[in-house]
CSV table of N, CA and C in Angstrom, one decimal:
chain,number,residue,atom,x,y,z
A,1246,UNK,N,102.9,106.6,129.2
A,1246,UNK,CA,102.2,106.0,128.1
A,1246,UNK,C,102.5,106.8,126.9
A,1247,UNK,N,102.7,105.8,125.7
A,1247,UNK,CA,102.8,106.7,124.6
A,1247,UNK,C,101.9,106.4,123.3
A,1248,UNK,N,101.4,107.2,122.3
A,1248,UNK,CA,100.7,106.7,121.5
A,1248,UNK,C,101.0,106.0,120.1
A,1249,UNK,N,100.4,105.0,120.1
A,1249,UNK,CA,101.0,104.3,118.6
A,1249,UNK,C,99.9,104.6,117.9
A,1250,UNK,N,100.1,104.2,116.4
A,1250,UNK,CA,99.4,103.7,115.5
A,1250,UNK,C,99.5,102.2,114.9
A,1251,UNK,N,98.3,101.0,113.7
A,1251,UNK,CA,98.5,100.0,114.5
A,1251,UNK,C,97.8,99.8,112.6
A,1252,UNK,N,97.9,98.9,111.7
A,1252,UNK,CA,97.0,98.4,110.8
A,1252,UNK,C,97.5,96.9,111.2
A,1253,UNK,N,95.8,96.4,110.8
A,1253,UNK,CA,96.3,94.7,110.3
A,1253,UNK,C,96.3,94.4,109.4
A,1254,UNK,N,96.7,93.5,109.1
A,1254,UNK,CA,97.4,92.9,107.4
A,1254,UNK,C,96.6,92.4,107.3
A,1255,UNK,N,96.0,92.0,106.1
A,1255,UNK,CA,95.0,91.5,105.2
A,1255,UNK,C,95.5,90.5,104.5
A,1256,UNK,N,94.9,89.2,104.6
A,1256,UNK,CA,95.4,88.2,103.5
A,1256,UNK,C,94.3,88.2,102.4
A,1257,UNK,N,94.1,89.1,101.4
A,1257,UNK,CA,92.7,89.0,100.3
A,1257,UNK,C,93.6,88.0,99.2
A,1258,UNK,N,93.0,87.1,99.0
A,1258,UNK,CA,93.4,86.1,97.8
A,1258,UNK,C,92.1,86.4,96.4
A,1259,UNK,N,91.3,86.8,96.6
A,1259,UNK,CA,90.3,87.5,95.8
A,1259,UNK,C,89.7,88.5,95.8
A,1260,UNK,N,90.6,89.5,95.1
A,1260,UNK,CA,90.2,91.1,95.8
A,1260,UNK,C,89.1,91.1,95.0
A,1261,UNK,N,88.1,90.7,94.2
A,1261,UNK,CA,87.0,91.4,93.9
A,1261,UNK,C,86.0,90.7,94.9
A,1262,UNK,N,86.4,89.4,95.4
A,1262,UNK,CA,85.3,89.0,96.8
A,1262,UNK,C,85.2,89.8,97.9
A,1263,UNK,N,86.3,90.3,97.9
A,1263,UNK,CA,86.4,91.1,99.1
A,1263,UNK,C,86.7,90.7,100.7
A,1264,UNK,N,86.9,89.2,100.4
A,1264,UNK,CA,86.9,88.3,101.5
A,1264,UNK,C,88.3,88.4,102.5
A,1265,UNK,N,88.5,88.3,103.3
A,1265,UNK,CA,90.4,88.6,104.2
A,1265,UNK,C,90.1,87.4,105.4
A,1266,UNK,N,91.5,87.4,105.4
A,1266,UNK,CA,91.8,86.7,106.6
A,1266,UNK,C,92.8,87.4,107.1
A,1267,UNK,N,93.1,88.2,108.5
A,1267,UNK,CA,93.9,88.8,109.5
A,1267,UNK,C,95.3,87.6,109.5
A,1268,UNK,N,96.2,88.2,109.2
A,1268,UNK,CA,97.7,87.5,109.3
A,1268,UNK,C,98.8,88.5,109.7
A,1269,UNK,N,98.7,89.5,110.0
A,1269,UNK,CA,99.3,90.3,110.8
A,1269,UNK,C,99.4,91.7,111.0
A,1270,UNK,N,99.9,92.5,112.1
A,1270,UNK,CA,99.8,93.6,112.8
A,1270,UNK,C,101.1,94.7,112.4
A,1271,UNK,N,101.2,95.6,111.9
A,1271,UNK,CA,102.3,96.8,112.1
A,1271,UNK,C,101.8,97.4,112.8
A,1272,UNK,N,102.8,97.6,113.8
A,1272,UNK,CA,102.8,98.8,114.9
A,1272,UNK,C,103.7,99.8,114.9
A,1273,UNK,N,103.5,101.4,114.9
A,1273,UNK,CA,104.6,102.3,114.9
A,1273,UNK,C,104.2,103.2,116.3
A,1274,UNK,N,105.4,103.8,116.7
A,1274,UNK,CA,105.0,104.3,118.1
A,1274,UNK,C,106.4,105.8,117.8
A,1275,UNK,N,105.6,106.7,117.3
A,1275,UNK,CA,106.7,107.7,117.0
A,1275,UNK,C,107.7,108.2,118.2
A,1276,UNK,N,107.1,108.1,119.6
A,1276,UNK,CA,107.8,108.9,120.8
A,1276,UNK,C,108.9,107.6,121.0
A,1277,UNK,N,108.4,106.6,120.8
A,1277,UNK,CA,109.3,105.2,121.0
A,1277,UNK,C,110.9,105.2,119.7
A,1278,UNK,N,110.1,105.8,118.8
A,1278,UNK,CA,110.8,105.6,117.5
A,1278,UNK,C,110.8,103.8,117.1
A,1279,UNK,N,109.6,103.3,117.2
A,1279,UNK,CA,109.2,101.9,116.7
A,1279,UNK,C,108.5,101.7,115.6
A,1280,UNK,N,109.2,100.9,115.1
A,1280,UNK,CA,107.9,100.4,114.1
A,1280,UNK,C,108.8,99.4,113.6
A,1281,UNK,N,107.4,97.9,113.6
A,1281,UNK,CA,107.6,96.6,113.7
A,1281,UNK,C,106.1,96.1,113.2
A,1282,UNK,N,107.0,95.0,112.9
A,1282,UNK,CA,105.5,94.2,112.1
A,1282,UNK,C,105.6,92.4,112.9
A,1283,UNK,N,104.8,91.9,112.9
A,1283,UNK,CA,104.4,90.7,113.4
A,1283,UNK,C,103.2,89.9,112.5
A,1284,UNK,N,103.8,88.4,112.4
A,1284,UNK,CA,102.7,88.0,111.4
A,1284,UNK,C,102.4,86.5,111.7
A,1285,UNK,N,101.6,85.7,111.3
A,1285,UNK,CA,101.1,84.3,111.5
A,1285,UNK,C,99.9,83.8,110.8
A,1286,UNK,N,100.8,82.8,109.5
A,1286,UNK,CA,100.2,82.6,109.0
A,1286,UNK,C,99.1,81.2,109.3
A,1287,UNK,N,98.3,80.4,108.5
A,1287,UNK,CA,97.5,79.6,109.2
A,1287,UNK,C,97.2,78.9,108.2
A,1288,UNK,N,97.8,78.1,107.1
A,1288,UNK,CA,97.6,77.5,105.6
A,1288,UNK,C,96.5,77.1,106.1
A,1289,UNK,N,95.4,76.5,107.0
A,1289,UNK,CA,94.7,75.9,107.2
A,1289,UNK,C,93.2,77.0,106.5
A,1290,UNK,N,93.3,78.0,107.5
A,1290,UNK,CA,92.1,79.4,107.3
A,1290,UNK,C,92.4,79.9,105.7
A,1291,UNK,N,93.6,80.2,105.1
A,1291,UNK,CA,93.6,80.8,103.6
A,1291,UNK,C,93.3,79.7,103.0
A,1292,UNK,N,93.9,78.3,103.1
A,1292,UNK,CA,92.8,77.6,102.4
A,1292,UNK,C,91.2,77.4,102.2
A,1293,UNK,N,90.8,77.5,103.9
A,1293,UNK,CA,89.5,77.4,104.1
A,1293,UNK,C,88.4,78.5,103.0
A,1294,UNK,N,88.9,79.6,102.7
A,1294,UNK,CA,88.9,80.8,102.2
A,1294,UNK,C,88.8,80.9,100.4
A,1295,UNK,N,90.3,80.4,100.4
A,1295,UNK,CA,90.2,80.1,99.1
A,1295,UNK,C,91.2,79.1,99.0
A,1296,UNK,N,90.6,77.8,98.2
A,1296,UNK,CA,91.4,76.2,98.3
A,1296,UNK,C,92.6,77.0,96.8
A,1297,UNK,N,93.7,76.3,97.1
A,1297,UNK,CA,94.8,77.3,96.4
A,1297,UNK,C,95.6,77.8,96.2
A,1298,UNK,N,95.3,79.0,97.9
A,1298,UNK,CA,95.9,80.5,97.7
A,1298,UNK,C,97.0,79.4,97.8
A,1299,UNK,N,98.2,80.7,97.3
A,1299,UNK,CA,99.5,80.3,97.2
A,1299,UNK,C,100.3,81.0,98.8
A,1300,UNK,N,100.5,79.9,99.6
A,1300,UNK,CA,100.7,80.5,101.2
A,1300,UNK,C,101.9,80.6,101.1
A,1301,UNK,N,103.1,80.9,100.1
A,1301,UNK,CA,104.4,81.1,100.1
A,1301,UNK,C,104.2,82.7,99.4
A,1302,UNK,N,103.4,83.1,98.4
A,1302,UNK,CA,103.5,84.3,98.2
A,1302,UNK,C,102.7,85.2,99.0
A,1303,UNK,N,101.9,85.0,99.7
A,1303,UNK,CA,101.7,85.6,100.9
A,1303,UNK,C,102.9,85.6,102.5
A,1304,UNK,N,103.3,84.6,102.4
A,1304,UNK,CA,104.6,84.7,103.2
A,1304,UNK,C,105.6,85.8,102.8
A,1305,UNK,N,105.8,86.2,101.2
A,1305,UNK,CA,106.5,86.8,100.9
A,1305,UNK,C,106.4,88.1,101.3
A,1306,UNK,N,104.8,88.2,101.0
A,1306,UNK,CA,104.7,89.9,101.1
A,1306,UNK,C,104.9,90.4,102.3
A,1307,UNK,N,104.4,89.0,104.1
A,1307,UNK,CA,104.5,89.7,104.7
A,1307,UNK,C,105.9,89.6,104.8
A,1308,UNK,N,106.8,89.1,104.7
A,1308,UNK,CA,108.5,89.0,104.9
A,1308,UNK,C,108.9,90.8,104.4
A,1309,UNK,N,108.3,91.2,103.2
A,1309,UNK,CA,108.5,92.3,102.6
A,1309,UNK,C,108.6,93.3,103.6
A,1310,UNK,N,106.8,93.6,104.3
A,1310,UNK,CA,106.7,94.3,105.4
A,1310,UNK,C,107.2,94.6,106.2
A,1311,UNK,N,108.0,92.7,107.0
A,1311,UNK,CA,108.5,93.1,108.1
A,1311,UNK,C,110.1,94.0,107.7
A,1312,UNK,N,110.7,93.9,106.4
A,1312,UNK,CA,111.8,94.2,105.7
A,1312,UNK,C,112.0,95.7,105.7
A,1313,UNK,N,110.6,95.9,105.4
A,1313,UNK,CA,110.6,97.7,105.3
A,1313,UNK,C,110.2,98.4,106.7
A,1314,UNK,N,110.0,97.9,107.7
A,1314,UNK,CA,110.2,97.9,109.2
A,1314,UNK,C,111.4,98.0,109.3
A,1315,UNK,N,112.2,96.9,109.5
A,1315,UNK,CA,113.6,96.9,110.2
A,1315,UNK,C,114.4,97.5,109.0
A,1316,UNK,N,113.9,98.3,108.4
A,1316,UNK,CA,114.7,99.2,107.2
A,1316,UNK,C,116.1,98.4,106.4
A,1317,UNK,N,115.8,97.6,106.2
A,1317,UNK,CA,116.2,96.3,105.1
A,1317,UNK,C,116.4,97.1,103.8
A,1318,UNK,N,117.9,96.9,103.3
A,1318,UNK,CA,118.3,97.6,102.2
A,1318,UNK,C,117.4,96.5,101.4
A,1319,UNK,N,117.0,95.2,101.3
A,1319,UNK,CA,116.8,94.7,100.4
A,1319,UNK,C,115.5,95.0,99.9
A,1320,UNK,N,114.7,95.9,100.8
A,1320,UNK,CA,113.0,96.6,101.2
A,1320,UNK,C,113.2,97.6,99.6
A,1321,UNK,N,114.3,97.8,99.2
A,1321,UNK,CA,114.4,98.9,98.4
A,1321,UNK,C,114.2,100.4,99.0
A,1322,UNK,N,114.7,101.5,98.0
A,1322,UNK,CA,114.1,102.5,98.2
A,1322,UNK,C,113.7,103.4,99.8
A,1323,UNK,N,112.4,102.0,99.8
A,1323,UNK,CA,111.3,102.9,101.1
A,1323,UNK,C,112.1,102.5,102.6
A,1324,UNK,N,112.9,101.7,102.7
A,1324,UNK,CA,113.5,101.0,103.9
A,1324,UNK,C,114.5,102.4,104.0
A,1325,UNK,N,114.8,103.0,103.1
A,1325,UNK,CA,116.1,104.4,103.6
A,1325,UNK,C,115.2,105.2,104.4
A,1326,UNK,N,114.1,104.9,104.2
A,1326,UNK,CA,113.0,106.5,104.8
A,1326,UNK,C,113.6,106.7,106.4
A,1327,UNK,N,112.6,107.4,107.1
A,1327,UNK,CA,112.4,107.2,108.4
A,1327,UNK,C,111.3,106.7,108.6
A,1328,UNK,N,111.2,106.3,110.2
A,1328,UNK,CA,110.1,105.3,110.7
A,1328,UNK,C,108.3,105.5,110.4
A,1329,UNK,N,108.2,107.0,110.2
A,1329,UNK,CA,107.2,107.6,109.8
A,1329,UNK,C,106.2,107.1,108.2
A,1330,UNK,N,107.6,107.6,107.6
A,1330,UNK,CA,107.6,107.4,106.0
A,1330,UNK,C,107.0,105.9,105.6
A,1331,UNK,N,107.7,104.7,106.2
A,1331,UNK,CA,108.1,103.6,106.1
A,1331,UNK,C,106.4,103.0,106.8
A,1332,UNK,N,106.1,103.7,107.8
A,1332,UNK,CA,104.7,103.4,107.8
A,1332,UNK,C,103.4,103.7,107.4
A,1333,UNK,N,103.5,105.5,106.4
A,1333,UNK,CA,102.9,105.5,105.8
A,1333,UNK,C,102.5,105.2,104.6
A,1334,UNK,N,103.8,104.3,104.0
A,1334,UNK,CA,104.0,103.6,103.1
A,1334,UNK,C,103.4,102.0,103.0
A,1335,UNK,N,103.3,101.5,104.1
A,1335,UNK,CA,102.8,100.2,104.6
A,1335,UNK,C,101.4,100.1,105.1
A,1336,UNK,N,100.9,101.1,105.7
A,1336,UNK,CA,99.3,101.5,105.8
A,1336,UNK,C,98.6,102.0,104.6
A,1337,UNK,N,98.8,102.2,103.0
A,1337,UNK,CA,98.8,102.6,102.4
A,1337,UNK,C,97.5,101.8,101.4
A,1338,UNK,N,96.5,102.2,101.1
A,1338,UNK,CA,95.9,101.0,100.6
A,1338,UNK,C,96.5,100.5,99.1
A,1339,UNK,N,95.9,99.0,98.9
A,1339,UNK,CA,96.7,98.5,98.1
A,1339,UNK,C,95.8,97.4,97.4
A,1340,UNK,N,96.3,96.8,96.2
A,1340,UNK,CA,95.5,95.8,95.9
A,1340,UNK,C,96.0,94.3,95.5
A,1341,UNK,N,96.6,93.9,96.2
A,1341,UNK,CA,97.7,93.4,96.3
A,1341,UNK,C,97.3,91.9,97.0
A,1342,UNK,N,97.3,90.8,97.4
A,1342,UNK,CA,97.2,89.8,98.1
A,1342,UNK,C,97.7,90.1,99.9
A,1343,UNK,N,98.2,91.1,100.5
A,1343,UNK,CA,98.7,91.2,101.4
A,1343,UNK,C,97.9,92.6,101.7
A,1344,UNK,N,97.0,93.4,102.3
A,1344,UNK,CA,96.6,94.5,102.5
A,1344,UNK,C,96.8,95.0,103.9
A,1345,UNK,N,96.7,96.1,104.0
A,1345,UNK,CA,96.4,96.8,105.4
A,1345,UNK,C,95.1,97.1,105.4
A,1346,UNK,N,94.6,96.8,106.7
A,1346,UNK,CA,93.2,97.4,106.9
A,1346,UNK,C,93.4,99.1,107.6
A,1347,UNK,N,92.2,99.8,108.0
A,1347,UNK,CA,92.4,100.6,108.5
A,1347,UNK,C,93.4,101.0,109.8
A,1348,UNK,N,93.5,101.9,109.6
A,1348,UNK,CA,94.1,102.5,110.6
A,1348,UNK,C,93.8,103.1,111.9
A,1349,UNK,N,93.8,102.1,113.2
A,1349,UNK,CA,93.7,102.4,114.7
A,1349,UNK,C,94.7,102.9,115.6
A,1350,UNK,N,94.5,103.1,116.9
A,1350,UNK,CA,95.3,103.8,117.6
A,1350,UNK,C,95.2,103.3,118.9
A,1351,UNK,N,96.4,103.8,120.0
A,1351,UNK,CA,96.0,103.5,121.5
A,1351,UNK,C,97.5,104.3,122.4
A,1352,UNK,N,97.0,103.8,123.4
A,1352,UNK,CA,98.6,104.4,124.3
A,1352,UNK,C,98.9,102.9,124.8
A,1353,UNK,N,100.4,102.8,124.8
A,1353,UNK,CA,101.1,101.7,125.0
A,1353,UNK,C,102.7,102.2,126.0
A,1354,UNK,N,102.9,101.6,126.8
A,1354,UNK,CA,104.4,102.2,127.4
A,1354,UNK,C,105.0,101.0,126.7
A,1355,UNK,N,105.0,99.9,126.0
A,1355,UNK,CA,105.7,98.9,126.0
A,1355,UNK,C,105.2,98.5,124.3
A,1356,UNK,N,105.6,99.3,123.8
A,1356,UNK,CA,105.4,99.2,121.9
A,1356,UNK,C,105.5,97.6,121.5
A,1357,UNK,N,106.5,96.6,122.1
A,1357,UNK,CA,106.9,95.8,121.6
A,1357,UNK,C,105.5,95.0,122.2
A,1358,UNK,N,105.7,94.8,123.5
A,1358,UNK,CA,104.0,94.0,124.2
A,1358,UNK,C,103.1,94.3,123.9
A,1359,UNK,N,102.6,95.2,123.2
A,1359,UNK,CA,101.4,95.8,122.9
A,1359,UNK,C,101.0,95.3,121.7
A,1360,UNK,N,102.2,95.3,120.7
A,1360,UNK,CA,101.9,94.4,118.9
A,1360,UNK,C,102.0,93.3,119.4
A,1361,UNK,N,103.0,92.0,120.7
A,1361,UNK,CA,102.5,90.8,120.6
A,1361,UNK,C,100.9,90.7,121.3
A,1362,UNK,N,100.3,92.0,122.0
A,1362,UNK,CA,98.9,91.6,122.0
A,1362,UNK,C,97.8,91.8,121.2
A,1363,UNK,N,98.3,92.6,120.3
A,1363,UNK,CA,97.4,92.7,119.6
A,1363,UNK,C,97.4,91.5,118.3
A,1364,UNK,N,98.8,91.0,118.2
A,1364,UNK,CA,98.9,90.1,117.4
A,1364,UNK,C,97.9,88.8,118.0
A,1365,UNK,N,98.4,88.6,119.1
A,1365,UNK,CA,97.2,87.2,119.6
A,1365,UNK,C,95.6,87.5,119.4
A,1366,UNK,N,95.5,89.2,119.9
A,1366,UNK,CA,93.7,89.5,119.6
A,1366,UNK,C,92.8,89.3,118.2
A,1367,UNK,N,94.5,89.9,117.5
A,1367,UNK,CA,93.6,90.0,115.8
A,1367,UNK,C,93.4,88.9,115.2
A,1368,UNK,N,94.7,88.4,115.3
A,1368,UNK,CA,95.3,87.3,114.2
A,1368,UNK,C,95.2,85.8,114.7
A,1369,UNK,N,95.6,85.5,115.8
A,1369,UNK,CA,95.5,84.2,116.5
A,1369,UNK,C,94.2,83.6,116.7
């Protein structure tokens, strides 16, 4: 078993409401050398939320995430880092339409199964 770290992505379309909808999970697992992001969005719930949001720039941001994950030259800059950097960069708070919520933990032997379950627990 090894230990990861874990935020979920925030969809705030009104950061002074304060209101979120869960649209996806970064997982990093340093002994693994992982870190991956998973996402699903639901135009149905951000609408429900706020009639509006724009569900293509929210798509964007998280495309961004998963970019600075798989260290995507296009991520700029933070995508050269290492796996570490790249996620403390991404857990980082923010005020932005796409957030991370706090930061949890656990032991996983299988980094990859563990973000698709946590993706169905949080997000789904």
């Amino acid at each position: 078993m090894k230990p990861y770290q874990y935020v979920v992505l925030r969809c705030v379309p009104r950061v002074e409401r304060e209101e979120f909808v869960n649209v996806g999970v970064v997982l990093y697992c340093q002994a693994a050398d992982y870190l991956d992001a998973r996402w699903e969005v639901s135009p149905e719930r951000l609408a429900a939320l706020t009639p509006g949001v724009d569900v293509d720039a929210v798509c964007d941001g998280l495309e961004f995430v998963a970019a600075v994950c798989h260290a995507d030259p296009a991520a700029g800059s933070v995508a050269t880092k290492d796996p570490g950097t790249r996620f403390g960069f991404l857990k980082a708070p923010r005020s932005t339409v796409v957030q991370p919520g706090p930061v949890h933990g656990g032991l996983t032997a299988d980094p990859s199964a563990e973000l698709d379950r946590l993706l169905g627990a949080l997000v789904g």
